[in-house]
Coordinates of C-alpha atoms in Angstrom, one line a residue:
V389 CA 13.9 0.0 6.7
Q390 CA 13.1 3.3 4.9
L391 CA 10.1 3.7 2.7
Q392 CA 9.1 6.4 0.2
A393 CA 5.6 6.4 -1.2
S394 CA 4.7 8.3 -4.4
G395 CA 2.2 8.3 -7.2
G396 CA -0.9 9.9 -5.6
G397 CA -2.9 12.5 -7.4
T398 CA -6.4 13.5 -8.5
V399 CA -8.4 11.2 -10.8
Q400 CA -12.0 11.0 -11.9
A401 CA -14.2 8.1 -10.7
G402 CA -13.5 5.1 -12.9
G403 CA -9.9 6.1 -13.5
S404 CA -6.7 4.4 -12.4
L405 CA -3.6 5.2 -10.5
R406 CA -0.4 3.3 -9.6
L407 CA 1.3 4.0 -6.4
S408 CA 4.9 3.2 -5.7
C409 CA 6.7 2.4 -2.5
A410 CA 10.5 2.6 -2.8
T411 CA 12.3 0.7 0.0
S412 CA 15.8 0.7 1.3
G413 CA 17.7 -0.8 4.2
R414 CA 19.1 -4.1 5.2
T415 CA 17.6 -7.5 5.0
L416 CA 14.7 -6.4 2.9
S417 CA 14.1 -10.0 1.9
T418 CA 12.8 -10.7 5.4
Y419 CA 10.2 -7.9 5.3
A420 CA 6.7 -7.8 3.8
V421 CA 5.4 -4.4 2.5
G422 CA 1.9 -3.3 2.9
W423 CA -0.4 -0.5 1.9
F424 CA -2.8 1.2 4.2
R425 CA -5.1 4.2 3.7
Q426 CA -6.6 6.8 5.9
A427 CA -9.6 8.8 4.9
P428 CA -10.4 12.1 6.7
G429 CA -11.9 11.4 10.1
K430 CA -11.4 7.6 9.8
D431 CA -8.8 5.2 11.1
R432 CA -6.0 3.8 9.0
E433 CA -7.2 0.7 7.3
F434 CA -5.4 -2.2 5.6
V435 CA -5.5 -2.4 1.8
A436 CA -3.0 -5.1 0.7
A437 CA 0.4 -6.5 1.5
I438 CA 3.0 -8.6 -0.3
R439 CA 5.9 -10.8 0.9
W440 CA 9.3 -10.9 -0.7
S441 CA 8.2 -14.2 -2.3
G442 CA 5.4 -12.4 -4.1
D443 CA 2.6 -13.9 -2.0
S444 CA 0.0 -11.3 -1.4
T445 CA -3.1 -10.7 0.6
Y446 CA -5.9 -8.1 0.2
R447 CA -8.7 -6.5 2.1
D448 CA -11.8 -8.3 0.8
S449 CA -13.4 -5.1 -0.6
M450 CA -10.2 -4.3 -2.6
K451 CA -10.0 -7.7 -4.4
G452 CA -10.5 -7.3 -8.2
R453 CA -9.8 -3.5 -8.3
F454 CA -6.5 -3.2 -6.6
T455 CA -3.3 -5.2 -7.4
I456 CA -0.2 -5.2 -5.3
S457 CA 3.2 -6.3 -6.9
R458 CA 6.8 -5.8 -6.2
D459 CA 10.0 -5.5 -8.2
N460 CA 12.7 -7.0 -6.0
T461 CA 15.5 -5.8 -8.4
K462 CA 14.4 -2.2 -7.7
N463 CA 13.2 -2.8 -4.1
T464 CA 9.9 -1.2 -5.0
V465 CA 6.3 -2.2 -4.3
F466 CA 3.4 -1.1 -6.4
L467 CA -0.3 -0.7 -5.9
Q468 CA -2.3 -0.6 -9.1
M469 CA -5.7 0.8 -8.4
N470 CA -8.4 0.5 -11.1
N471 CA -12.0 1.6 -11.3
L472 CA -11.4 4.1 -8.5
K473 CA -14.4 5.4 -6.5
P474 CA -14.8 8.6 -4.5
E475 CA -14.7 6.5 -1.3
D476 CA -11.2 5.5 -2.2
T477 CA -10.1 9.1 -1.5
A478 CA -7.5 8.9 1.3
V479 CA -3.9 9.3 2.2
Y480 CA -2.2 6.0 1.2
Y481 CA 0.8 4.8 3.3
C482 CA 3.2 2.0 2.8
G483 CA 4.6 0.1 5.7
A484 CA 7.0 -2.7 6.3
D485 CA 7.3 -5.5 8.9
R486 CA 8.2 -9.1 9.2
V487 CA 4.6 -10.2 9.8
I488 CA 1.6 -9.2 7.8
T489 CA -1.4 -8.2 9.9
S490 CA -4.4 -5.9 9.1
A491 CA -3.7 -3.8 12.2
W492 CA -1.6 -0.8 11.3
G493 CA -0.3 -0.4 14.8
T494 CA 1.7 -3.7 14.5
W495 CA 3.7 -2.5 11.5
G496 CA 7.1 -1.2 12.5
F497 CA 8.2 1.0 9.6
W498 CA 6.3 3.6 7.6
G499 CA 6.8 5.9 4.7
Q500 CA 5.1 9.3 4.4
G501 CA 1.7 9.1 2.8
T502 CA 0.6 10.0 -0.7
L503 CA -2.8 11.6 -1.3
V504 CA -5.3 10.0 -3.6
T505 CA -8.3 12.1 -4.5
V506 CA -11.1 10.6 -6.6
S507 CA -13.7 13.1 -7.9
S508 CA -17.2 12.1 -8.9

């Protein structure tokens, strides 16, 4: 599975961004896609993930501000981020695997990251 993340940028606190993760490869319908983020000096942390069926799961602190969705016709997963805060500043990565876990080391496929910077 190949993944390509895009959509990062610089936004003021309170603003919004939508990240995209374009996927390709075989048997995509058997893979979930997840978003993780890594702030400077911190470990990579789980943000949200979605199955082919559309079932999704979120890190508790992201619920209500972040929404994950997917367009299976375009093999693309989106992460809509609203009311962004400076602490959301991080490199955001999308990953794929058959099983959703919050541990990034268990995910088998990764795209390159996209940088999100939220200024105060």
